[in-house]
PDB file of C-alpha atoms in Angstrom:
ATOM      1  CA  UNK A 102      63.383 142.383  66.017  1.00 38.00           C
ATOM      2  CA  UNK A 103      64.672 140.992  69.301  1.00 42.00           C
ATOM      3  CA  UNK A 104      60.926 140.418  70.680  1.00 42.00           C
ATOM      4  CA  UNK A 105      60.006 138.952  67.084  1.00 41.00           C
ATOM      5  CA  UNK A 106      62.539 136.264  67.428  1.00 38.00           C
ATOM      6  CA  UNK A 107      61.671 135.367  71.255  1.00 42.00           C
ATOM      7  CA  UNK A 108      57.951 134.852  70.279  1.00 40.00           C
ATOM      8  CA  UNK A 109      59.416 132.463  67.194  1.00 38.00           C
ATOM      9  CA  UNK A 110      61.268 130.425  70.514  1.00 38.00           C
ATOM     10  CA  UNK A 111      57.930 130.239  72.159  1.00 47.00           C
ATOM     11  CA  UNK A 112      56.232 129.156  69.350  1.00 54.00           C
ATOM     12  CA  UNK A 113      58.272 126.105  68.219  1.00 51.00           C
ATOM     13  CA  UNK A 114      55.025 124.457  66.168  1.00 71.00           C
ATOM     14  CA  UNK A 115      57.382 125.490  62.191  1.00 89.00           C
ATOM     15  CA  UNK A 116      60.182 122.638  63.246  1.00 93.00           C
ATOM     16  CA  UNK A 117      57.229 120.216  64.279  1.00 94.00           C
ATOM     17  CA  UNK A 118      55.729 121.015  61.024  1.00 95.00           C
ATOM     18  CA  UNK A 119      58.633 120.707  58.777  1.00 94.00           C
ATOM     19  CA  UNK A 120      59.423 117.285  60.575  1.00 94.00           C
ATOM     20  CA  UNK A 121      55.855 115.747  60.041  1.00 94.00           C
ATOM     21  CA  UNK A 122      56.295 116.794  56.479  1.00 95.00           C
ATOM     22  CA  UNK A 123      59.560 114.695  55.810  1.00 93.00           C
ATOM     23  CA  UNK A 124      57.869 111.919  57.752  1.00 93.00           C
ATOM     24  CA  UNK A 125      55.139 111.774  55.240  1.00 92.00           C
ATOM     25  CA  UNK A 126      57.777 112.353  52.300  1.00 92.00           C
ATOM     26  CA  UNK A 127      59.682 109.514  52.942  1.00 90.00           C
ATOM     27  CA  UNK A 128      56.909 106.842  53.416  1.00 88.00           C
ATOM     28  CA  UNK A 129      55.295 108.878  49.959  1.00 88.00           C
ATOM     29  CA  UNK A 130      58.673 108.456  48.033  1.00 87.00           C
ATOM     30  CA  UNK A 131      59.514 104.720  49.031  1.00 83.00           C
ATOM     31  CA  UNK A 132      56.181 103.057  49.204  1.00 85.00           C
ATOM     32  CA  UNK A 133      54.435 105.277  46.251  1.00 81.00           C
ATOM     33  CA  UNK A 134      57.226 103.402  44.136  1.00 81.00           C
ATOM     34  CA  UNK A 135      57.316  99.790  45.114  1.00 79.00           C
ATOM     35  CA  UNK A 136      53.809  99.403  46.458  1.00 83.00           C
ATOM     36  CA  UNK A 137      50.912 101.987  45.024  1.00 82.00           C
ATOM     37  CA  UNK A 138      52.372 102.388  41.619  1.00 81.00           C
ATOM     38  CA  UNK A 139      52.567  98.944  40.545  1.00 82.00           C
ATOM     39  CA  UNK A 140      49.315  97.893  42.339  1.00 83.00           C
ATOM     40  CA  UNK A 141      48.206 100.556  40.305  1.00 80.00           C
ATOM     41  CA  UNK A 142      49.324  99.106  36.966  1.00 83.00           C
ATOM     42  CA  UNK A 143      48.124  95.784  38.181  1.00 79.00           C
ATOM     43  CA  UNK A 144      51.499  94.472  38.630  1.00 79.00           C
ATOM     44  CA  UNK A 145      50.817  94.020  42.593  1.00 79.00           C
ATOM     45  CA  UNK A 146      47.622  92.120  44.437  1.00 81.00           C
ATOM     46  CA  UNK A 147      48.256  92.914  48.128  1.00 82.00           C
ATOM     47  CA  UNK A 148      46.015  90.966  50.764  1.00 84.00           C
ATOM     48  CA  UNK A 149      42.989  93.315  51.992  1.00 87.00           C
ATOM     49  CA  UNK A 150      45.658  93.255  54.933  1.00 87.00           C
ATOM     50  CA  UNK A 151      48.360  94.611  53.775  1.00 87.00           C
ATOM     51  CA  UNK A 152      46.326  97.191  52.030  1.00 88.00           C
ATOM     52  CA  UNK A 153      44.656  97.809  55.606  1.00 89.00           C
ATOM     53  CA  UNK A 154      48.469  98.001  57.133  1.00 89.00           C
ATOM     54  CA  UNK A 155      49.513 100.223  54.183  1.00 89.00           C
ATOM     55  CA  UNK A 156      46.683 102.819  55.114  1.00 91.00           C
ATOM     56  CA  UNK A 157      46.438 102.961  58.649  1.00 93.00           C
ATOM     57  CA  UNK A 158      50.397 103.839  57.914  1.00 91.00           C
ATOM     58  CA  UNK A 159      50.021 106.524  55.651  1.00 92.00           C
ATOM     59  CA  UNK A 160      46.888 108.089  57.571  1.00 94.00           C
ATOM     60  CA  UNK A 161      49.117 108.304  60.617  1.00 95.00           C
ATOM     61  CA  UNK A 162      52.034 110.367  59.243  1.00 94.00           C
ATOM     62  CA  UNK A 163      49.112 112.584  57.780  1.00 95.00           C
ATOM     63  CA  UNK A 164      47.335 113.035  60.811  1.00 95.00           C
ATOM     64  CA  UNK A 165      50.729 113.881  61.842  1.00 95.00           C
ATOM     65  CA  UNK A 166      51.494 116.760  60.125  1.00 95.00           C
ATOM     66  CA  UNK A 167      47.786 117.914  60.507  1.00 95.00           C
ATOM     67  CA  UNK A 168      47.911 118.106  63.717  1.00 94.00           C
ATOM     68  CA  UNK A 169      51.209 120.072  63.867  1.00 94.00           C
ATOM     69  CA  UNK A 170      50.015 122.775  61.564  1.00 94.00           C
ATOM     70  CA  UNK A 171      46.528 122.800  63.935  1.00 93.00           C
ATOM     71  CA  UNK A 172      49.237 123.528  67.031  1.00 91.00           C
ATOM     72  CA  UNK A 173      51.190 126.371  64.468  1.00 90.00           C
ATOM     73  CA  UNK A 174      47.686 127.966  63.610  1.00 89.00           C
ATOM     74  CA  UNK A 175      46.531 127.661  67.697  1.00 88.00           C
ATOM     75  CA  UNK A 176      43.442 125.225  66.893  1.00 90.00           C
ATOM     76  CA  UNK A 177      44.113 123.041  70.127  1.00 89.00           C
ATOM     77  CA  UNK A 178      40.541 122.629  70.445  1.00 90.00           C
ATOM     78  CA  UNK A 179      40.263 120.880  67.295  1.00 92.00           C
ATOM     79  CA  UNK A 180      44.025 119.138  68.071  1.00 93.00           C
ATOM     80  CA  UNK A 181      42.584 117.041  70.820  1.00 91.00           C
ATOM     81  CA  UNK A 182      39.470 116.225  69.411  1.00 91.00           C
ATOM     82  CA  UNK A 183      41.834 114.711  65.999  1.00 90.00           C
ATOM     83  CA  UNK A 184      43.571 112.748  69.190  1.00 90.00           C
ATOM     84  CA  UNK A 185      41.369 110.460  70.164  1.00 90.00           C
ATOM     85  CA  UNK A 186      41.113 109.228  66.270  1.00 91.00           C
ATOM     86  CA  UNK A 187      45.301 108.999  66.298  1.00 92.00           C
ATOM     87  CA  UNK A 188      44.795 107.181  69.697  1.00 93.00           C
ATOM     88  CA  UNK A 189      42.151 104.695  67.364  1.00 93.00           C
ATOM     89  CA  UNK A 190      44.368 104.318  64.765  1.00 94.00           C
ATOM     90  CA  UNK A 191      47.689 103.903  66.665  1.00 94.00           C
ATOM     91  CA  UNK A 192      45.725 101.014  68.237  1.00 94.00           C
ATOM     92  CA  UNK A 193      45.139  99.367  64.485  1.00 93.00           C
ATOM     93  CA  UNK A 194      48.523 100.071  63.339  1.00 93.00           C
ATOM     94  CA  UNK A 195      49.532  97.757  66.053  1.00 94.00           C
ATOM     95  CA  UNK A 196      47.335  95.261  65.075  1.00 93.00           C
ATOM     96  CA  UNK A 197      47.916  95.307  61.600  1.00 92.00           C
ATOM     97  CA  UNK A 198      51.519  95.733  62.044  1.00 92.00           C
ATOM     98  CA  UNK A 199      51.462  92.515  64.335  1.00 92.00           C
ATOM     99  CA  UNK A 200      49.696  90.449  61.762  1.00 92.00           C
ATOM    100  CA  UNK A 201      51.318  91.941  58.482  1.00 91.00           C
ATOM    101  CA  UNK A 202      55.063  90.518  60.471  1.00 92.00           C
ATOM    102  CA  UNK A 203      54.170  87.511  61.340  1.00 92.00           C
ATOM    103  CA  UNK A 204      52.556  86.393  58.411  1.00 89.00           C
ATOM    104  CA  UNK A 205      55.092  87.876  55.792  1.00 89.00           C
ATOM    105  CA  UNK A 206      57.461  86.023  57.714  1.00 91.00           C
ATOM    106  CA  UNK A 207      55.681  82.932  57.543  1.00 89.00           C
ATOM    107  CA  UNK A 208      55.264  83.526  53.719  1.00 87.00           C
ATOM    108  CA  UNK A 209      59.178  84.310  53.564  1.00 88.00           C
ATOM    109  CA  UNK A 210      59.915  81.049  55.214  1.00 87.00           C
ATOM    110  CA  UNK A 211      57.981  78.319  53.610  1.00 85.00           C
ATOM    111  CA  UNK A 212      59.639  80.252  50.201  1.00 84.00           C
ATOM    112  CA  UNK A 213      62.690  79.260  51.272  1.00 83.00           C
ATOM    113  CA  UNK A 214      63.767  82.540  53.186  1.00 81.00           C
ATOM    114  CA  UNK A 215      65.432  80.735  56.238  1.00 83.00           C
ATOM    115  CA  UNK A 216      67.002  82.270  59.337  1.00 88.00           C
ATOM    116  CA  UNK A 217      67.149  86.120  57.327  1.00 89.00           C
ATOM    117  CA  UNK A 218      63.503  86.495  56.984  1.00 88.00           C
ATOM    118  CA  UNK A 219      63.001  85.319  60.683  1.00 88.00           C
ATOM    119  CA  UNK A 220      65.963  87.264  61.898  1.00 90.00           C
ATOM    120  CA  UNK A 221      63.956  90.523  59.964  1.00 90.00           C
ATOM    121  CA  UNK A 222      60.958  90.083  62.006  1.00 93.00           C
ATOM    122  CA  UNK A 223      62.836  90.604  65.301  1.00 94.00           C
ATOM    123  CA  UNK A 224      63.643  94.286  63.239  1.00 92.00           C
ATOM    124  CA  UNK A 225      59.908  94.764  62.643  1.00 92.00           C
ATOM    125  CA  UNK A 226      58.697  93.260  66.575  1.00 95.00           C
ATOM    126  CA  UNK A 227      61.393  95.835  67.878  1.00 95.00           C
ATOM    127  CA  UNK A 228      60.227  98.971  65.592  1.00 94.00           C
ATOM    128  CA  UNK A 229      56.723  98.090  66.399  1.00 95.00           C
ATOM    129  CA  UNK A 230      56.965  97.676  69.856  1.00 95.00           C
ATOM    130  CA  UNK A 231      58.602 101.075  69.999  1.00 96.00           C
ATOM    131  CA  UNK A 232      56.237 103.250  68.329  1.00 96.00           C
ATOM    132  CA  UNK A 233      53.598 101.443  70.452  1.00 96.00           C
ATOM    133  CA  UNK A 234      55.568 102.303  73.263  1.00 97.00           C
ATOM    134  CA  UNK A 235      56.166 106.278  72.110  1.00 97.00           C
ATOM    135  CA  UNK A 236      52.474 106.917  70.661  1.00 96.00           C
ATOM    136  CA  UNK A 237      50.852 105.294  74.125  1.00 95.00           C
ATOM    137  CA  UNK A 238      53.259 107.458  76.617  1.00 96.00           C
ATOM    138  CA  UNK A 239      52.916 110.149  74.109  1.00 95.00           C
ATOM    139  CA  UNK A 240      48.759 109.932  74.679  1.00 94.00           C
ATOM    140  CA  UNK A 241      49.335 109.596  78.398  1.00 94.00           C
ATOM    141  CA  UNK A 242      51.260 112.779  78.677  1.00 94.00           C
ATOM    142  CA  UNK A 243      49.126 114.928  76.642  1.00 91.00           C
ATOM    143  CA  UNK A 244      48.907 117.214  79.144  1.00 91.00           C
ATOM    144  CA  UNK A 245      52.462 118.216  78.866  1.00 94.00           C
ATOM    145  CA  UNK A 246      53.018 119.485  75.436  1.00 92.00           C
ATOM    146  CA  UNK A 247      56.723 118.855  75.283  1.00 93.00           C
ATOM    147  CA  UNK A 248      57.045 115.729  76.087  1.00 96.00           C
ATOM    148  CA  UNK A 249      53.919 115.055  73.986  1.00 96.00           C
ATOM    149  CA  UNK A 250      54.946 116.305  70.976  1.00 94.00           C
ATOM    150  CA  UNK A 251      58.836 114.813  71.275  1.00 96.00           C
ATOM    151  CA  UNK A 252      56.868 111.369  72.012  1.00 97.00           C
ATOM    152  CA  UNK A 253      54.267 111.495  68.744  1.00 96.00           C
ATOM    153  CA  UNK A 254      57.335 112.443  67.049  1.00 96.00           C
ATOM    154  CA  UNK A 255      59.561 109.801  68.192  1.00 97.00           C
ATOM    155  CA  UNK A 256      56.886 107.477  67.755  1.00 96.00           C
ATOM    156  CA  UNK A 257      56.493 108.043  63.978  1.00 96.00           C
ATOM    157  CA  UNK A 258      60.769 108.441  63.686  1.00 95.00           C
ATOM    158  CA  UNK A 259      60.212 104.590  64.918  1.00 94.00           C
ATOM    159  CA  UNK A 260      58.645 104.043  61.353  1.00 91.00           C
ATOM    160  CA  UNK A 261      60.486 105.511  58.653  1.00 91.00           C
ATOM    161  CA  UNK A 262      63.307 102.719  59.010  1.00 87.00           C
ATOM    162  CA  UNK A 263      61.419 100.834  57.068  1.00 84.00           C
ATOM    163  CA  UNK A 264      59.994 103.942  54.505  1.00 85.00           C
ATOM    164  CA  UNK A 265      63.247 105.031  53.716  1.00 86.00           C
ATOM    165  CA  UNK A 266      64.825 101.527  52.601  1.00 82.00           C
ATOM    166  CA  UNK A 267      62.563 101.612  50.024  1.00 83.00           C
ATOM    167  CA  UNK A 268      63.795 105.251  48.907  1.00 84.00           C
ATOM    168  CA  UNK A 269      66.692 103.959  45.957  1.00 81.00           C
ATOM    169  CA  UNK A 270      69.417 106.819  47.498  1.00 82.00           C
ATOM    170  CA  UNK A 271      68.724 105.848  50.719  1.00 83.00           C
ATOM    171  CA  UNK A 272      67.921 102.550  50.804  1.00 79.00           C
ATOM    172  CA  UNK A 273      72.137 101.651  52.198  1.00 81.00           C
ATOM    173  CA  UNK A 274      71.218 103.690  55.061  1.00 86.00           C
ATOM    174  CA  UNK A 275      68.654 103.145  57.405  1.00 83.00           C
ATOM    175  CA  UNK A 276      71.004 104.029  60.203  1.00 87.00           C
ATOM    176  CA  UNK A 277      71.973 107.581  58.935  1.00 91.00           C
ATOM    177  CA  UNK A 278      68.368 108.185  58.394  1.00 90.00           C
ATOM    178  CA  UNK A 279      67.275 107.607  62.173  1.00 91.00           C
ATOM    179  CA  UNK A 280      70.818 109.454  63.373  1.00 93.00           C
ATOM    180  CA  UNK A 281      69.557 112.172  61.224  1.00 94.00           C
ATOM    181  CA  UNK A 282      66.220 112.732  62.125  1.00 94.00           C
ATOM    182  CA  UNK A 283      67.168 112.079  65.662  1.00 95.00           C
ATOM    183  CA  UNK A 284      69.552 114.736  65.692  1.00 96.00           C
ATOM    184  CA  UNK A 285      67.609 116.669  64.226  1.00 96.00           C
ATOM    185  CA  UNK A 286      65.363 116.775  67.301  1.00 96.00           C
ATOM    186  CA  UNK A 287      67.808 116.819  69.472  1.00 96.00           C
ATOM    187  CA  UNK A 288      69.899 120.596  67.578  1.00 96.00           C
ATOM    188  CA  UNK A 289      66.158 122.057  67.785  1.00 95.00           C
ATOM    189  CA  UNK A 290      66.058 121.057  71.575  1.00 95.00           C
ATOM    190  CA  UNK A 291      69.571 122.705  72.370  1.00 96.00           C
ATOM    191  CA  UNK A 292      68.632 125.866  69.471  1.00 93.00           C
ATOM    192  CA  UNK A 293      65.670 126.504  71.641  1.00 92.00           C
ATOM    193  CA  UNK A 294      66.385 125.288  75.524  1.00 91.00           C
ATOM    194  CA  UNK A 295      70.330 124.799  75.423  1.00 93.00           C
ATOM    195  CA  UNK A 296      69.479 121.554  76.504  1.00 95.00           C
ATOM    196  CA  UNK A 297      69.071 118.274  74.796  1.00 96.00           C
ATOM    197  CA  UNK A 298      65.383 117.066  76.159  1.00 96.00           C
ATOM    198  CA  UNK A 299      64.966 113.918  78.074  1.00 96.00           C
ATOM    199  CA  UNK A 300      62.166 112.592  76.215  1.00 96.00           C
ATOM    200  CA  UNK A 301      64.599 113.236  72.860  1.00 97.00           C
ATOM    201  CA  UNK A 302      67.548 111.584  75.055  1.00 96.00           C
ATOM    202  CA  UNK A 303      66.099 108.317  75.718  1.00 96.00           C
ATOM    203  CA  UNK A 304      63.981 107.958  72.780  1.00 96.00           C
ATOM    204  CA  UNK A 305      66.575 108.798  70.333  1.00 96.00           C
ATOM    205  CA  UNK A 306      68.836 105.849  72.307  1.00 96.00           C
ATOM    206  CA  UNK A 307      65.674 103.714  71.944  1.00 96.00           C
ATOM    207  CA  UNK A 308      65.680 104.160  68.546  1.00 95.00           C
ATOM    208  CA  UNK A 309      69.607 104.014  67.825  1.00 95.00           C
ATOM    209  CA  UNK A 310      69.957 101.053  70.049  1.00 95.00           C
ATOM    210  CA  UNK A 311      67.421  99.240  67.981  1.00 94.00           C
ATOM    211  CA  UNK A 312      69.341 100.201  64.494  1.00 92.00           C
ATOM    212  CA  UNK A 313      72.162  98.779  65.565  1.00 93.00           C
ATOM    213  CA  UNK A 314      71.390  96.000  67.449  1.00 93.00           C
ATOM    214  CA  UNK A 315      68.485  94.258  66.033  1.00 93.00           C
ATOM    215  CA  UNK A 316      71.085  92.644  63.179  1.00 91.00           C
ATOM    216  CA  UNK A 317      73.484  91.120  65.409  1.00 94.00           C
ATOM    217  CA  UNK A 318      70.722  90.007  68.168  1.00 94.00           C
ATOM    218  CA  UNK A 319      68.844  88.641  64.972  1.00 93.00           C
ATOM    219  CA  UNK A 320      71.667  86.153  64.122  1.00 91.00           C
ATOM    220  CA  UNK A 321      71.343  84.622  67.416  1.00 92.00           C
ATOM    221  CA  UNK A 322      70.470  81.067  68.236  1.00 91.00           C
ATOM    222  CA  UNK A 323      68.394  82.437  70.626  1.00 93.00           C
ATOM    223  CA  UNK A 324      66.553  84.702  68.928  1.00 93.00           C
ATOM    224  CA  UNK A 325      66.135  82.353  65.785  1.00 91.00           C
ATOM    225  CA  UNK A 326      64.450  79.499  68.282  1.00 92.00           C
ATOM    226  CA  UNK A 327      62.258  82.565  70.025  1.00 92.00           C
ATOM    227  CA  UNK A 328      61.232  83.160  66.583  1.00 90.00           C
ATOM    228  CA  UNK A 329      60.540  79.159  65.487  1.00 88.00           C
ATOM    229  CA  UNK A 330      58.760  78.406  68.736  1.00 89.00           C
ATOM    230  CA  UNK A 331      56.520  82.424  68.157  1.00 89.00           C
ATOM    231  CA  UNK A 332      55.437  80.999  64.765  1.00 88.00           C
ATOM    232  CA  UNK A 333      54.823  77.410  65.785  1.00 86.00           C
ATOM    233  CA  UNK A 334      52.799  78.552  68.491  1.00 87.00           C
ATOM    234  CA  UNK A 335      50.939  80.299  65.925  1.00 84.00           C
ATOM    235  CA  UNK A 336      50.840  77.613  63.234  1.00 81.00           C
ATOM    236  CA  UNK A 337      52.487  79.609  60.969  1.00 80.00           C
ATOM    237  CA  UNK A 338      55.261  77.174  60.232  1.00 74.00           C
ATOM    238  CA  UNK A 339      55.427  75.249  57.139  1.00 64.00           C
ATOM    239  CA  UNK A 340      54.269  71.416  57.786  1.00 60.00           C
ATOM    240  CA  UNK A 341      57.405  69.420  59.190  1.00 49.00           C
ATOM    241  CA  UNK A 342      56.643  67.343  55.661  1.00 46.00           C
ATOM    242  CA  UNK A 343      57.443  70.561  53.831  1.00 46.00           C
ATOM    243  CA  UNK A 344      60.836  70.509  55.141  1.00 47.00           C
ATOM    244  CA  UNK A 345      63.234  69.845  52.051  1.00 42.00           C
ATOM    245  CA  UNK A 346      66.338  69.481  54.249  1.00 43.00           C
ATOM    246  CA  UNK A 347      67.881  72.356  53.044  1.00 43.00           C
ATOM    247  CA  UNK A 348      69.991  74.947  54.441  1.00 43.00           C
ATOM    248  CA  UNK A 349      67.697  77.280  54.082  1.00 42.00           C
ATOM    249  CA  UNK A 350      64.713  75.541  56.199  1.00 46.00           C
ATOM    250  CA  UNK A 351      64.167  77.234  59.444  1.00 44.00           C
ATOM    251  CA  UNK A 352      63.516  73.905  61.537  1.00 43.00           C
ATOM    252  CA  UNK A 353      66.720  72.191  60.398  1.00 45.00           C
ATOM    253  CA  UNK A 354      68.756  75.992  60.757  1.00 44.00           C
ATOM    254  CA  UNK A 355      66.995  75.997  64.910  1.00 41.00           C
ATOM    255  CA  UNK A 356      67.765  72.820  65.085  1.00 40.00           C
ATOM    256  CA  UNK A 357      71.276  72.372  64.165  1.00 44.00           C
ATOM    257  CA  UNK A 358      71.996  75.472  65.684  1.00 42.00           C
ATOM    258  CA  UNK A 359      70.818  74.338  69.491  1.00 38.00           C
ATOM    259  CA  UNK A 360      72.476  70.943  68.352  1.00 40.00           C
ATOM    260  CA  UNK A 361      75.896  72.575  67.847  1.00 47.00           C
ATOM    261  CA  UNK A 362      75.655  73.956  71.302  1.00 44.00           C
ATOM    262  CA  UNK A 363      75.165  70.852  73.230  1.00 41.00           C
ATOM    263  CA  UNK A 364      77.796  69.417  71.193  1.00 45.00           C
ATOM    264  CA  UNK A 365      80.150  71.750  73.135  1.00 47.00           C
ATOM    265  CA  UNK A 366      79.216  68.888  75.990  1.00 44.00           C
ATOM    266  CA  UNK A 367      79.750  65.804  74.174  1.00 44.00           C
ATOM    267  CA  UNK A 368      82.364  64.310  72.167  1.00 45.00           C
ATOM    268  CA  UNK A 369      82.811  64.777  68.653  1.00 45.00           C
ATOM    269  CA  UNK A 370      81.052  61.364  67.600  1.00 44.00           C
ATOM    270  CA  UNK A 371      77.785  61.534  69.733  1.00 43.00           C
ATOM    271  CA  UNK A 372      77.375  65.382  68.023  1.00 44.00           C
ATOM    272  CA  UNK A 373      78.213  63.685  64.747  1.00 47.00           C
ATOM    273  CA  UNK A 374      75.628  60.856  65.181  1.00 43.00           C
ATOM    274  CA  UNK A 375      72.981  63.769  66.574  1.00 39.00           C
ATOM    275  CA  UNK A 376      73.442  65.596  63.511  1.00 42.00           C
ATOM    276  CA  UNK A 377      73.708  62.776  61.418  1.00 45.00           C
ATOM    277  CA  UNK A 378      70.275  61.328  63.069  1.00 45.00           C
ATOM    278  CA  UNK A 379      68.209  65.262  62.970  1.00 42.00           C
ATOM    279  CA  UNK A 380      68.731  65.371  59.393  1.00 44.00           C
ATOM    280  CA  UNK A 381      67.377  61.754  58.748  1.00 44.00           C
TER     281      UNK A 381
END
């Protein structure tokens, strides 16, 4: 019994397994309901793009738990042959991931969406750049299983932020999601080494630090003229003539925003005639 459950230890591929399976769950649960089933009935018509983002996405957490249960059965062989395709397709998810942010914020704004839907796409920049971060390290070090396999992990963890807001219980909790699957990781790193592992360490703060911080940093004046001068540089911004001079518009949010803080330098009626003459 005693050697049964040391070879169990040694072979750690069942929690890899069971983890790639809840990854795919939750993106199965929350997108199947507000994204395949009503494109299926029709009641959705989602840019070739989106579609392309949507699959890439769902082939990835797939590939996922493929290639943990080739690990569990011993079929390295055919493991790192599957890699170079998740190397491919981490590589379009980043494109597609790019493009899909920027332009749904782009969309959000000129529909009114103001400094929210630009203070969201500093949420998606930071998840994306994350995973990107994760599945390339991960690919580097794929000659050290652990670390690999905590990486690839991490790196799809770094995704299901946005899966699991669309799953109705858990939708209020994005941040309990990541602190659970993170600890998860890190109880089968001290069940199995009595130590937490550094790649779980500093991911896991990667990804907690982005939870939490991303909202706050998002309500910035900095951030919300890093995001108006990103999309301008694009030419994603609406025309300056489809400004409506609401509070909702994202040039005259920036604008008053950097306004207020050189009023902090000049006396109250200067600011008031700079505020008075941005809006005209």
């Amino acid at each position: 019994m005693r050697s049964s459950s040391r070879a169990s230890i040694r072979r750690p591929g069942g929690f890899f397994v069971a983890s790639a399976a809840v990854a795919l769950a939750l993106p199965a649960l929350g997108f199947g309901r507000s994204f395949v089933v009503p494109w299926s009935r029709g009641q959705l018509s989602p840019s070739p793009l989106l579609v392309a983002h949507a699959v890439a996405f769902f082939a990835w957490v797939v590939l996922l738990l493929v290639q943990a249960l080739l690990v569990r059965r011993r079929r390295v062989d055919v493991h790192r042959r599957l890699g170079w395709a998740g190397a491919g397709l981490a590589a379009l998810m980043l494109v597609a991931g790019l493009a899909v942010a920027l332009g749904s914020t782009a969309r959000a704004l000129a529909e009114g969406g103001g400094p929210a839907a630009s203070g969201f796409l500093l949420r998606l920049l930071l998840e994306l750049g994350l995973f990107t971060a994760f599945a390339g390290v991960g690919i580097a070090m794929r000659r050290r299983p652990e670390v690999h396999r905590r990486l690839m992990l991490l790196a799809t963890m770094s995704l299901m932020a946005a899966a699991s807001a669309r799953v109705p219980l858990l939708v209020d909790w994005p941040i309990a999601v990541m602190l659970a699957l993170v600890a998860s990781l890190a109880a089968f790193d001290l069940a199995t080494a009595r130590r937490v592992h550094a790649a779980t360490l500093w991911g896991g703060a990667a990804l907690m630090g982005v939870q939490l911080a991303w909202q706050p940093l998002s309500e910035t004046g900095t951030w919300q003229a890093a995001a108006l001068g990103l999309l301008g540089a694009l030419e994603l911004l609406p025309e300056a003539g489809d400004c409506v001079d609401s509070p909702h518009c994202i040039r005259c949010g920036v604008m008053q925003s950097l306004l207020g803080r050189l009023c902090t330098l000049l006396s109250r009626g200067t600011c008031h005639e700079m505020r008075s003459g941005s809006a005209a």
